[in-house]
Amino acid sequence: MSQTPAFAGRKFIVFALLATLLVWGLIGLDLWLVERQPPAGTTAPAEEMPLFAVATWEKALVALGVLLSLSMIQACRQLYLRSRQGEAQLAMHSRLVDHTSEAMLVTDGAQRIVSVNAAFEQITGYGPGEVIGRTPTMLSAGHHGLAMHRTVWDMVAESGFWQGEIWDRRKDGTLYPKQLRITAISEPGQPASHFVAVFTDVSEQKAQAERFDYLALHDPLTNLPNRLALDSHLHAVLDGAVPGIDRLALLIIDLDNFKTINDSLGHHAGDRLLAEIARRLSGHMSKHRQLFRLGGDEFVVVIDHLLNEAAVVDLVQAMVRSMGEAYEIDGHVWRSTPSIGISLYPEDGRDGQALIRNADTAMYYAKANGRNNYQFFAEPMNAAANKRLHTESELWRALAENQLVLHYQPQIDLLAGKVVGVEALVRWRHPQRGLIAPAEFIPVAEACGLILPLGHWVLLTACRQARAWRDAGIDMGEMAVNISAHQFQQPQFAQAVQAVLAETGVVAERLELEITESSIMHGVDAAIQTMAQLRAMGVKLAIDDFGTGYSSLAYLRRFPLDRLKIDRSFLADVDTDADAAALLTSIVQLGRSLGLQLVAEGVESFAQAEFLRTLECERVQGFHFYQPVSAEEVVGRVGGLLPLPA
Ligand code: C2E
Ligand code: MG
Ligand code: MG
């Protein structure tokens, strides 16, 4: 058994004390005997005997006694000093224990609490007087906690150590999780004499971890579970799903024209709309219908335990109805409609990714079908989506390999009877498919971002052509170029136009940009600024396809414009239908009242041209006069000064 130094020191003192007492006892006994029986033949009394007359062994005995006494005094002094040191150390330890933030509890071998520290009282609410003498199970959370406590303490009794997390109850009744470590104190081969439990309250860390988990899986704006949560939900519901028995539907809901509210009322209003939509959609959810926000204006609903498609249709119709009701946002009444794509498990996909992809394709179709409707996924959609992808990759090559060409369609001043300009219209000279019309590839270019380099190429090529004609002494009037919304909304658009004019040497007044209503209705202030910059340079601005967008003539008053190009749909039947004629008349009159020049596009017949002449609509463009053709052909046909075909 190992001994502590203090214990060994104490033993030594007892031994030294006994030895000293023995030695001094012997000396005393010897002196007493000498006094009682003086040695025979001596006359001097014992007390007068000189010390040197004392026997040698007696001297040795006295010296030993002195030596032993001195060493005993020294040992006592050492012991005293050591015990003082021990006390100071103990006091320091107890202060440390009291100041540590970890709660400590010490029990005896029978698991009765013998001491606790200050942190214990702070965490549990129990003072030492309330717990000393009782067992730690008094801290347990309740019935289950008690069983757990017993198991834990039994394990400590068996193995000497336990560590883990358990839930306990404070004095005020609240539950809290704690990280606990219990160690048994014992001599080898002996049962534990004490147990020391050290614990910390981890409720704050746990709450924080839960908050992090929540944030990682939820969208802060709507509080809906996010894309990550969708992935794990799909994983969970599809994991045990049996094709042919379990059915599931995935709906992607995309808002129509969400950008408009953001652009016209600001992002704050857009956020309010999204939050309100989330609230309305949540009203249709249940245990087997869960709503997620994918980001932007896209929501997803997953229906598991699906019985039939009719149930999906019922839900979709109910959601469309409640989403379609008016929204009151920052004092504005707003309407919003959704386009919804639906995919079904197992027929449209066996895993989450396939279901999302196909619902997305179906949603794209719903949008193309005039928005505010829903579409179930169908396999041919994928073929079309693939074709779109194929066109996209081919189009990049087309731009790099100069497969794009411009055709020009003249515009005529009806009153003066001469060509006053040309509109540049892009075509794709495909190596296998021949000449492809812009309607087939411009939307693809717009969707994939290719419209920016493509649009720049068109502007530069058209301006170079204008310059080439001028250099050749051919007067084609103004050059009109179509600008897509994405291109127009580039922050440096006006500067890019100026650079092209500078590079080609074309006079700004000879360039007309045709922009669409959607270009200027999204982000009105920025649009007005860009338009003002262009106007200041001298560039002319026209609204293309007027009447097909959602702008009103009164609204157009705010924009610095030169011309309106009336969409060709307004020209149909004007020569035979009185209503159509009245509508076109009022458009021309209203446009004129705004101080704008009018251009009628798509004039296909003499009768239409005549009607426009009576309305004094000065400019016209259409197959009745000229088809769009290449630069060389247009010169040949117009001939610069040739008489116009009637
Ligand atoms: P848009 O700007 O309204 O161009 C007029 C379209 O009407 C042209 O079709 C033209 O060929 C056609 N058109 C002209 N006269 C008549 C007519 O009498 N009857 C009929 N039915 N059609 C007529 P195109 O060239 O196929 O262009 C279609 C659209 O593609 C253009 O409509 C324009 O929005 C867009 N586009 C064409 N080139 C470009 C371009 O370089 N950039 C951009 N962003 N869009 C372009
Ligand atoms: Mg145009
Ligand atoms: Mg047009």
mmCIF file of N, CA, C and O in Angstrom, residues 475-556:
data_model
loop_
_atom_site.group_PDB
_atom_site.id
_atom_site.type_symbol
_atom_site.label_atom_id
_atom_site.label_comp_id
_atom_site.label_asym_id
_atom_site.label_seq_id
_atom_site.Cartn_x
_atom_site.Cartn_y
_atom_site.Cartn_z
ATOM 1 N N ASP A 475 -28.903 56.263 -99.842
ATOM 2 C CA ASP A 475 -29.660 56.771 -98.698
ATOM 3 C C ASP A 475 -30.790 55.822 -98.354
ATOM 4 O O ASP A 475 -31.773 55.726 -99.068
ATOM 5 N N MET A 476 -30.619 55.103 -97.240
ATOM 6 C CA MET A 476 -31.663 54.169 -96.803
ATOM 7 C C MET A 476 -32.422 54.744 -95.612
ATOM 8 O O MET A 476 -33.193 54.061 -94.976
ATOM 9 N N GLY A 477 -32.171 55.975 -95.267
ATOM 10 C CA GLY A 477 -32.878 56.577 -94.129
ATOM 11 C C GLY A 477 -32.359 56.033 -92.809
ATOM 12 O O GLY A 477 -31.170 55.739 -92.657
ATOM 13 N N GLU A 478 -33.279 55.848 -91.874
ATOM 14 C CA GLU A 478 -32.863 55.401 -90.535
ATOM 15 C C GLU A 478 -32.676 53.886 -90.488
ATOM 16 O O GLU A 478 -33.345 53.150 -91.206
ATOM 17 N N MET A 479 -31.787 53.488 -89.628
ATOM 18 C CA MET A 479 -31.570 52.058 -89.401
ATOM 19 C C MET A 479 -32.260 51.696 -88.082
ATOM 20 O O MET A 479 -31.899 52.223 -87.024
ATOM 21 N N ALA A 480 -33.281 50.816 -88.178
ATOM 22 C CA ALA A 480 -33.990 50.402 -86.952
ATOM 23 C C ALA A 480 -33.451 49.049 -86.502
ATOM 24 O O ALA A 480 -33.318 48.128 -87.303
ATOM 25 N N VAL A 481 -33.101 48.951 -85.218
ATOM 26 C CA VAL A 481 -32.537 47.707 -84.675
ATOM 27 C C VAL A 481 -33.382 47.253 -83.485
ATOM 28 O O VAL A 481 -33.727 48.065 -82.614
ATOM 29 N N ASN A 482 -33.715 45.952 -83.459
ATOM 30 C CA ASN A 482 -34.486 45.403 -82.330
ATOM 31 C C ASN A 482 -33.569 45.150 -81.135
ATOM 32 O O ASN A 482 -32.493 44.560 -81.282
ATOM 33 N N ILE A 483 -34.023 45.590 -79.974
ATOM 34 C CA ILE A 483 -33.237 45.411 -78.749
ATOM 35 C C ILE A 483 -34.084 44.591 -77.773
ATOM 36 O O ILE A 483 -35.220 44.963 -77.482
ATOM 37 N N SER A 484 -33.514 43.473 -77.297
ATOM 38 C CA SER A 484 -34.313 42.659 -76.375
ATOM 39 C C SER A 484 -34.242 43.258 -74.970
ATOM 40 O O SER A 484 -33.347 44.032 -74.638
ATOM 41 N N ALA A 485 -35.237 42.872 -74.149
ATOM 42 C CA ALA A 485 -35.370 43.456 -72.807
ATOM 43 C C ALA A 485 -34.081 43.297 -71.996
ATOM 44 O O ALA A 485 -33.595 44.239 -71.377
ATOM 45 N N HIS A 486 -33.517 42.113 -72.029
ATOM 46 C CA HIS A 486 -32.329 41.818 -71.241
ATOM 47 C C HIS A 486 -31.166 42.744 -71.633
ATOM 48 O O HIS A 486 -30.439 43.257 -70.786
ATOM 49 N N GLN A 487 -31.058 42.950 -72.932
ATOM 50 C CA GLN A 487 -30.003 43.804 -73.474
ATOM 51 C C GLN A 487 -30.219 45.250 -73.028
ATOM 52 O O GLN A 487 -29.292 45.912 -72.567
ATOM 53 N N PHE A 488 -31.459 45.709 -73.143
ATOM 54 C CA PHE A 488 -31.781 47.094 -72.802
ATOM 55 C C PHE A 488 -31.552 47.370 -71.316
ATOM 56 O O PHE A 488 -31.190 48.477 -70.926
ATOM 57 N N GLN A 489 -31.769 46.333 -70.494
ATOM 58 C CA GLN A 489 -31.652 46.538 -69.041
ATOM 59 C C GLN A 489 -30.216 46.470 -68.526
ATOM 60 O O GLN A 489 -29.980 46.636 -67.340
ATOM 61 N N GLN A 490 -29.250 46.239 -69.417
ATOM 62 C CA GLN A 490 -27.848 46.260 -68.981
ATOM 63 C C GLN A 490 -27.507 47.675 -68.498
ATOM 64 O O GLN A 490 -27.844 48.652 -69.173
ATOM 65 N N PRO A 491 -26.836 47.777 -67.353
ATOM 66 C CA PRO A 491 -26.577 49.111 -66.789
ATOM 67 C C PRO A 491 -25.799 50.035 -67.742
ATOM 68 O O PRO A 491 -26.011 51.229 -67.741
ATOM 69 N N GLN A 492 -24.921 49.479 -68.559
ATOM 70 C CA GLN A 492 -24.099 50.330 -69.427
ATOM 71 C C GLN A 492 -24.614 50.335 -70.861
ATOM 72 O O GLN A 492 -23.840 50.556 -71.802
ATOM 73 N N PHE A 493 -25.924 50.082 -71.026
ATOM 74 C CA PHE A 493 -26.429 49.918 -72.389
ATOM 75 C C PHE A 493 -26.203 51.172 -73.254
ATOM 76 O O PHE A 493 -25.713 51.087 -74.388
ATOM 77 N N ALA A 494 -26.547 52.351 -72.713
ATOM 78 C CA ALA A 494 -26.419 53.587 -73.506
ATOM 79 C C ALA A 494 -24.960 53.798 -73.937
ATOM 80 O O ALA A 494 -24.690 54.187 -75.079
ATOM 81 N N GLN A 495 -24.034 53.505 -73.018
ATOM 82 C CA GLN A 495 -22.611 53.672 -73.335
ATOM 83 C C GLN A 495 -22.189 52.698 -74.441
ATOM 84 O O GLN A 495 -21.389 53.048 -75.319
ATOM 85 N N ALA A 496 -22.743 51.467 -74.388
ATOM 86 C CA ALA A 496 -22.407 50.468 -75.404
ATOM 87 C C ALA A 496 -22.875 50.957 -76.779
ATOM 88 O O ALA A 496 -22.165 50.801 -77.789
ATOM 89 N N VAL A 497 -24.061 51.575 -76.825
ATOM 90 C CA VAL A 497 -24.591 52.094 -78.087
ATOM 91 C C VAL A 497 -23.676 53.214 -78.602
ATOM 92 O O VAL A 497 -23.318 53.268 -79.782
ATOM 93 N N GLN A 498 -23.291 54.077 -77.680
ATOM 94 C CA GLN A 498 -22.423 55.193 -78.071
ATOM 95 C C GLN A 498 -21.105 54.674 -78.660
ATOM 96 O O GLN A 498 -20.609 55.210 -79.656
ATOM 97 N N ALA A 499 -20.574 53.619 -78.034
ATOM 98 C CA ALA A 499 -19.304 53.056 -78.513
ATOM 99 C C ALA A 499 -19.460 52.518 -79.939
ATOM 100 O O ALA A 499 -18.571 52.706 -80.784
ATOM 101 N N VAL A 500 -20.603 51.880 -80.202
ATOM 102 C CA VAL A 500 -20.835 51.338 -81.545
ATOM 103 C C VAL A 500 -20.945 52.483 -82.561
ATOM 104 O O VAL A 500 -20.376 52.421 -83.662
ATOM 105 N N LEU A 501 -21.652 53.548 -82.174
ATOM 106 C CA LEU A 501 -21.791 54.700 -83.083
ATOM 107 C C LEU A 501 -20.422 55.307 -83.379
ATOM 108 O O LEU A 501 -20.105 55.638 -84.529
ATOM 109 N N ALA A 502 -19.617 55.403 -82.315
ATOM 110 C CA ALA A 502 -18.289 55.995 -82.489
ATOM 111 C C ALA A 502 -17.434 55.111 -83.400
ATOM 112 O O ALA A 502 -16.728 55.600 -84.285
ATOM 113 N N GLU A 503 -17.526 53.806 -83.188
ATOM 114 C CA GLU A 503 -16.705 52.878 -83.968
ATOM 115 C C GLU A 503 -17.091 52.888 -85.447
ATOM 116 O O GLU A 503 -16.239 52.815 -86.331
ATOM 117 N N THR A 504 -18.400 52.980 -85.715
ATOM 118 C CA THR A 504 -18.856 52.879 -87.106
ATOM 119 C C THR A 504 -19.005 54.234 -87.780
ATOM 120 O O THR A 504 -19.156 54.311 -89.006
ATOM 121 N N GLY A 505 -19.023 55.298 -86.986
ATOM 122 C CA GLY A 505 -19.159 56.637 -87.552
ATOM 123 C C GLY A 505 -20.563 56.941 -88.041
ATOM 124 O O GLY A 505 -20.763 57.809 -88.891
ATOM 125 N N VAL A 506 -21.558 56.240 -87.498
ATOM 126 C CA VAL A 506 -22.949 56.506 -87.883
ATOM 127 C C VAL A 506 -23.478 57.648 -87.023
ATOM 128 O O VAL A 506 -23.202 57.714 -85.827
ATOM 129 N N VAL A 507 -24.232 58.555 -87.658
ATOM 130 C CA VAL A 507 -24.816 59.677 -86.916
ATOM 131 C C VAL A 507 -25.935 59.125 -86.033
ATOM 132 O O VAL A 507 -26.751 58.325 -86.487
ATOM 133 N N ALA A 508 -25.965 59.560 -84.779
ATOM 134 C CA ALA A 508 -26.937 59.005 -83.824
ATOM 135 C C ALA A 508 -28.373 59.147 -84.317
ATOM 136 O O ALA A 508 -29.202 58.252 -84.128
ATOM 137 N N GLU A 509 -28.677 60.259 -84.988
ATOM 138 C CA GLU A 509 -30.051 60.508 -85.448
ATOM 139 C C GLU A 509 -30.497 59.489 -86.495
ATOM 140 O O GLU A 509 -31.682 59.352 -86.775
ATOM 141 N N ARG A 510 -29.530 58.761 -87.084
ATOM 142 C CA ARG A 510 -29.860 57.773 -88.106
ATOM 143 C C ARG A 510 -30.142 56.395 -87.490
ATOM 144 O O ARG A 510 -30.422 55.440 -88.212
ATOM 145 N N LEU A 511 -29.994 56.305 -86.171
ATOM 146 C CA LEU A 511 -30.224 55.003 -85.522
ATOM 147 C C LEU A 511 -31.520 55.054 -84.719
ATOM 148 O O LEU A 511 -31.770 55.994 -83.959
ATOM 149 N N GLU A 512 -32.339 54.008 -84.923
ATOM 150 C CA GLU A 512 -33.571 53.898 -84.130
ATOM 151 C C GLU A 512 -33.529 52.563 -83.392
ATOM 152 O O GLU A 512 -33.215 51.534 -83.991
ATOM 153 N N LEU A 513 -33.814 52.599 -82.101
ATOM 154 C CA LEU A 513 -33.844 51.344 -81.341
ATOM 155 C C LEU A 513 -35.292 50.971 -81.066
ATOM 156 O O LEU A 513 -36.071 51.787 -80.576
ATOM 157 N N GLU A 514 -35.625 49.709 -81.402
ATOM 158 C CA GLU A 514 -36.994 49.226 -81.135
ATOM 159 C C GLU A 514 -36.955 48.419 -79.846
ATOM 160 O O GLU A 514 -36.271 47.394 -79.765
ATOM 161 N N ILE A 515 -37.662 48.915 -78.866
ATOM 162 C CA ILE A 515 -37.699 48.180 -77.591
ATOM 163 C C ILE A 515 -39.128 47.725 -77.311
ATOM 164 O O ILE A 515 -40.078 48.288 -77.852
ATOM 165 N N THR A 516 -39.255 46.709 -76.480
ATOM 166 C CA THR A 516 -40.594 46.174 -76.216
ATOM 167 C C THR A 516 -41.162 46.801 -74.944
ATOM 168 O O THR A 516 -40.432 47.368 -74.143
ATOM 169 N N GLU A 517 -42.466 46.654 -74.791
ATOM 170 C CA GLU A 517 -43.103 47.211 -73.595
ATOM 171 C C GLU A 517 -42.531 46.579 -72.331
ATOM 172 O O GLU A 517 -42.334 47.260 -71.325
ATOM 173 N N SER A 518 -42.252 45.279 -72.383
ATOM 174 C CA SER A 518 -41.761 44.628 -71.163
ATOM 175 C C SER A 518 -40.380 45.162 -70.760
ATOM 176 O O SER A 518 -40.041 45.180 -69.585
ATOM 177 N N SER A 519 -39.599 45.634 -71.748
ATOM 178 C CA SER A 519 -38.275 46.189 -71.420
ATOM 179 C C SER A 519 -38.391 47.377 -70.486
ATOM 180 O O SER A 519 -37.559 47.579 -69.615
ATOM 181 N N ILE A 520 -39.425 48.186 -70.738
ATOM 182 C CA ILE A 520 -39.495 49.427 -69.971
ATOM 183 C C ILE A 520 -40.431 49.327 -68.773
ATOM 184 O O ILE A 520 -40.326 50.106 -67.844
ATOM 185 N N MET A 521 -41.326 48.337 -68.779
ATOM 186 C CA MET A 521 -42.238 48.215 -67.644
ATOM 187 C C MET A 521 -41.547 47.562 -66.451
ATOM 188 O O MET A 521 -41.991 47.685 -65.329
ATOM 189 N N HIS A 522 -40.461 46.838 -66.687
ATOM 190 C CA HIS A 522 -39.691 46.259 -65.581
ATOM 191 C C HIS A 522 -38.586 47.237 -65.203
ATOM 192 O O HIS A 522 -37.642 47.410 -65.951
ATOM 193 N N GLY A 523 -38.719 47.843 -64.069
ATOM 194 C CA GLY A 523 -37.687 48.787 -63.647
ATOM 195 C C GLY A 523 -37.862 50.107 -64.368
ATOM 196 O O GLY A 523 -37.002 50.553 -65.136
ATOM 197 N N VAL A 524 -38.997 50.751 -64.113
ATOM 198 C CA VAL A 524 -39.387 51.954 -64.846
ATOM 199 C C VAL A 524 -38.344 53.074 -64.732
ATOM 200 O O VAL A 524 -37.948 53.667 -65.736
ATOM 201 N N ASP A 525 -37.871 53.332 -63.529
ATOM 202 C CA ASP A 525 -36.951 54.466 -63.335
ATOM 203 C C ASP A 525 -35.650 54.272 -64.102
ATOM 204 O O ASP A 525 -35.164 55.204 -64.754
ATOM 205 N N ALA A 526 -35.109 53.047 -64.006
ATOM 206 C CA ALA A 526 -33.859 52.760 -64.718
ATOM 207 C C ALA A 526 -34.092 52.883 -66.217
ATOM 208 O O ALA A 526 -33.236 53.405 -66.963
ATOM 209 N N ALA A 527 -35.266 52.414 -66.690
ATOM 210 C CA ALA A 527 -35.572 52.472 -68.124
ATOM 211 C C ALA A 527 -35.632 53.924 -68.585
ATOM 212 O O ALA A 527 -35.062 54.277 -69.632
ATOM 213 N N ILE A 528 -36.283 54.756 -67.787
ATOM 214 C CA ILE A 528 -36.400 56.172 -68.182
ATOM 215 C C ILE A 528 -35.011 56.810 -68.265
ATOM 216 O O ILE A 528 -34.718 57.566 -69.185
ATOM 217 N N GLN A 529 -34.166 56.434 -67.326
ATOM 218 C CA GLN A 529 -32.814 57.003 -67.314
ATOM 219 C C GLN A 529 -32.030 56.603 -68.576
ATOM 220 O O GLN A 529 -31.418 57.448 -69.243
ATOM 221 N N THR A 530 -32.089 55.296 -68.905
ATOM 222 C CA THR A 530 -31.390 54.827 -70.106
ATOM 223 C C THR A 530 -31.942 55.512 -71.356
ATOM 224 O O THR A 530 -31.189 55.941 -72.239
ATOM 225 N N MET A 531 -33.288 55.620 -71.404
ATOM 226 C CA MET A 531 -33.910 56.239 -72.580
ATOM 227 C C MET A 531 -33.489 57.698 -72.706
ATOM 228 O O MET A 531 -33.215 58.188 -73.813
ATOM 229 N N ALA A 532 -33.430 58.380 -71.570
ATOM 230 C CA ALA A 532 -33.043 59.795 -71.601
ATOM 231 C C ALA A 532 -31.606 59.936 -72.107
ATOM 232 O O ALA A 532 -31.305 60.850 -72.903
ATOM 233 N N GLN A 533 -30.726 59.022 -71.677
ATOM 234 C CA GLN A 533 -29.326 59.077 -72.137
ATOM 235 C C GLN A 533 -29.264 58.898 -73.653
ATOM 236 O O GLN A 533 -28.550 59.616 -74.357
ATOM 237 N N LEU A 534 -30.031 57.922 -74.154
ATOM 238 C CA LEU A 534 -30.014 57.639 -75.593
ATOM 239 C C LEU A 534 -30.586 58.812 -76.385
ATOM 240 O O LEU A 534 -30.046 59.207 -77.423
ATOM 241 N N ARG A 535 -31.698 59.371 -75.846
ATOM 242 C CA ARG A 535 -32.317 60.518 -76.530
ATOM 243 C C ARG A 535 -31.350 61.694 -76.569
ATOM 244 O O ARG A 535 -31.250 62.420 -77.556
ATOM 245 N N ALA A 536 -30.639 61.874 -75.455
ATOM 246 C CA ALA A 536 -29.689 62.995 -75.377
ATOM 247 C C ALA A 536 -28.594 62.848 -76.432
ATOM 248 O O ALA A 536 -28.080 63.829 -76.968
ATOM 249 N N MET A 537 -28.259 61.599 -76.765
ATOM 250 C CA MET A 537 -27.256 61.357 -77.803
ATOM 251 C C MET A 537 -27.822 61.623 -79.195
ATOM 252 O O MET A 537 -27.071 61.799 -80.158
ATOM 253 N N GLY A 538 -29.156 61.605 -79.304
ATOM 254 C CA GLY A 538 -29.796 61.812 -80.602
ATOM 255 C C GLY A 538 -30.418 60.546 -81.169
ATOM 256 O O GLY A 538 -31.056 60.567 -82.222
ATOM 257 N N VAL A 539 -30.253 59.406 -80.462
ATOM 258 C CA VAL A 539 -30.804 58.126 -80.934
ATOM 259 C C VAL A 539 -32.329 58.165 -80.801
ATOM 260 O O VAL A 539 -32.865 58.709 -79.840
ATOM 261 N N LYS A 540 -33.043 57.568 -81.781
ATOM 262 C CA LYS A 540 -34.506 57.554 -81.730
ATOM 263 C C LYS A 540 -34.993 56.277 -81.042
ATOM 264 O O LYS A 540 -34.342 55.222 -81.129
ATOM 265 N N LEU A 541 -36.129 56.399 -80.388
ATOM 266 C CA LEU A 541 -36.641 55.248 -79.640
ATOM 267 C C LEU A 541 -38.064 54.928 -80.056
ATOM 268 O O LEU A 541 -38.914 55.819 -80.131
ATOM 269 N N ALA A 542 -38.300 53.641 -80.335
ATOM 270 C CA ALA A 542 -39.656 53.217 -80.709
ATOM 271 C C ALA A 542 -40.092 52.051 -79.832
ATOM 272 O O ALA A 542 -39.261 51.248 -79.399
ATOM 273 N N ILE A 543 -41.395 52.007 -79.561
ATOM 274 C CA ILE A 543 -41.948 50.840 -78.864
ATOM 275 C C ILE A 543 -42.445 49.883 -79.938
ATOM 276 O O ILE A 543 -43.269 50.249 -80.774
ATOM 277 N N ASP A 544 -41.890 48.648 -79.897
ATOM 278 C CA ASP A 544 -42.234 47.640 -80.902
ATOM 279 C C ASP A 544 -43.484 46.872 -80.461
ATOM 280 O O ASP A 544 -43.768 46.785 -79.268
ATOM 281 N N ASP A 545 -44.183 46.309 -81.399
ATOM 282 C CA ASP A 545 -45.354 45.454 -81.126
ATOM 283 C C ASP A 545 -46.321 46.125 -80.160
ATOM 284 O O ASP A 545 -46.867 45.481 -79.270
ATOM 285 N N PHE A 546 -46.534 47.425 -80.329
ATOM 286 C CA PHE A 546 -47.354 48.132 -79.365
ATOM 287 C C PHE A 546 -48.776 47.561 -79.310
ATOM 288 O O PHE A 546 -49.392 47.284 -80.334
ATOM 289 N N GLY A 547 -49.280 47.421 -78.095
ATOM 290 C CA GLY A 547 -50.647 46.914 -77.912
ATOM 291 C C GLY A 547 -50.674 45.471 -77.456
ATOM 292 O O GLY A 547 -51.694 44.986 -76.973
ATOM 293 N N THR A 548 -49.544 44.766 -77.583
ATOM 294 C CA THR A 548 -49.540 43.358 -77.164
ATOM 295 C C THR A 548 -49.057 43.207 -75.719
ATOM 296 O O THR A 548 -49.226 42.166 -75.110
ATOM 297 N N GLY A 549 -48.473 44.226 -75.173
ATOM 298 C CA GLY A 549 -47.991 44.148 -73.793
ATOM 299 C C GLY A 549 -49.038 44.662 -72.837
ATOM 300 O O GLY A 549 -50.215 44.736 -73.162
ATOM 301 N N TYR A 550 -48.601 45.069 -71.668
ATOM 302 C CA TYR A 550 -49.592 45.505 -70.702
ATOM 303 C C TYR A 550 -49.531 46.985 -70.372
ATOM 304 O O TYR A 550 -50.065 47.438 -69.408
ATOM 305 N N SER A 551 -48.834 47.742 -71.211
ATOM 306 C CA SER A 551 -48.761 49.159 -70.883
ATOM 307 C C SER A 551 -49.991 49.882 -71.428
ATOM 308 O O SER A 551 -50.584 49.475 -72.410
ATOM 309 N N SER A 552 -50.350 50.970 -70.773
ATOM 310 C CA SER A 552 -51.459 51.758 -71.284
ATOM 311 C C SER A 552 -50.848 52.993 -71.944
ATOM 312 O O SER A 552 -49.722 53.383 -71.634
ATOM 313 N N LEU A 553 -51.586 53.581 -72.837
ATOM 314 C CA LEU A 553 -51.070 54.765 -73.524
ATOM 315 C C LEU A 553 -50.757 55.865 -72.524
ATOM 316 O O LEU A 553 -49.757 56.559 -72.638
ATOM 317 N N ALA A 554 -51.648 55.986 -71.502
ATOM 318 C CA ALA A 554 -51.448 57.039 -70.513
ATOM 319 C C ALA A 554 -50.120 56.826 -69.790
ATOM 320 O O ALA A 554 -49.386 57.771 -69.507
ATOM 321 N N TYR A 555 -49.785 55.558 -69.535
ATOM 322 C CA TYR A 555 -48.548 55.234 -68.830
ATOM 323 C C TYR A 555 -47.336 55.608 -69.677
ATOM 324 O O TYR A 555 -46.314 56.046 -69.166
ATOM 325 N N LEU A 556 -47.496 55.430 -70.993
ATOM 326 C CA LEU A 556 -46.371 55.696 -71.902
ATOM 327 C C LEU A 556 -45.948 57.164 -71.898
ATOM 328 O O LEU A 556 -44.852 57.502 -72.315
#
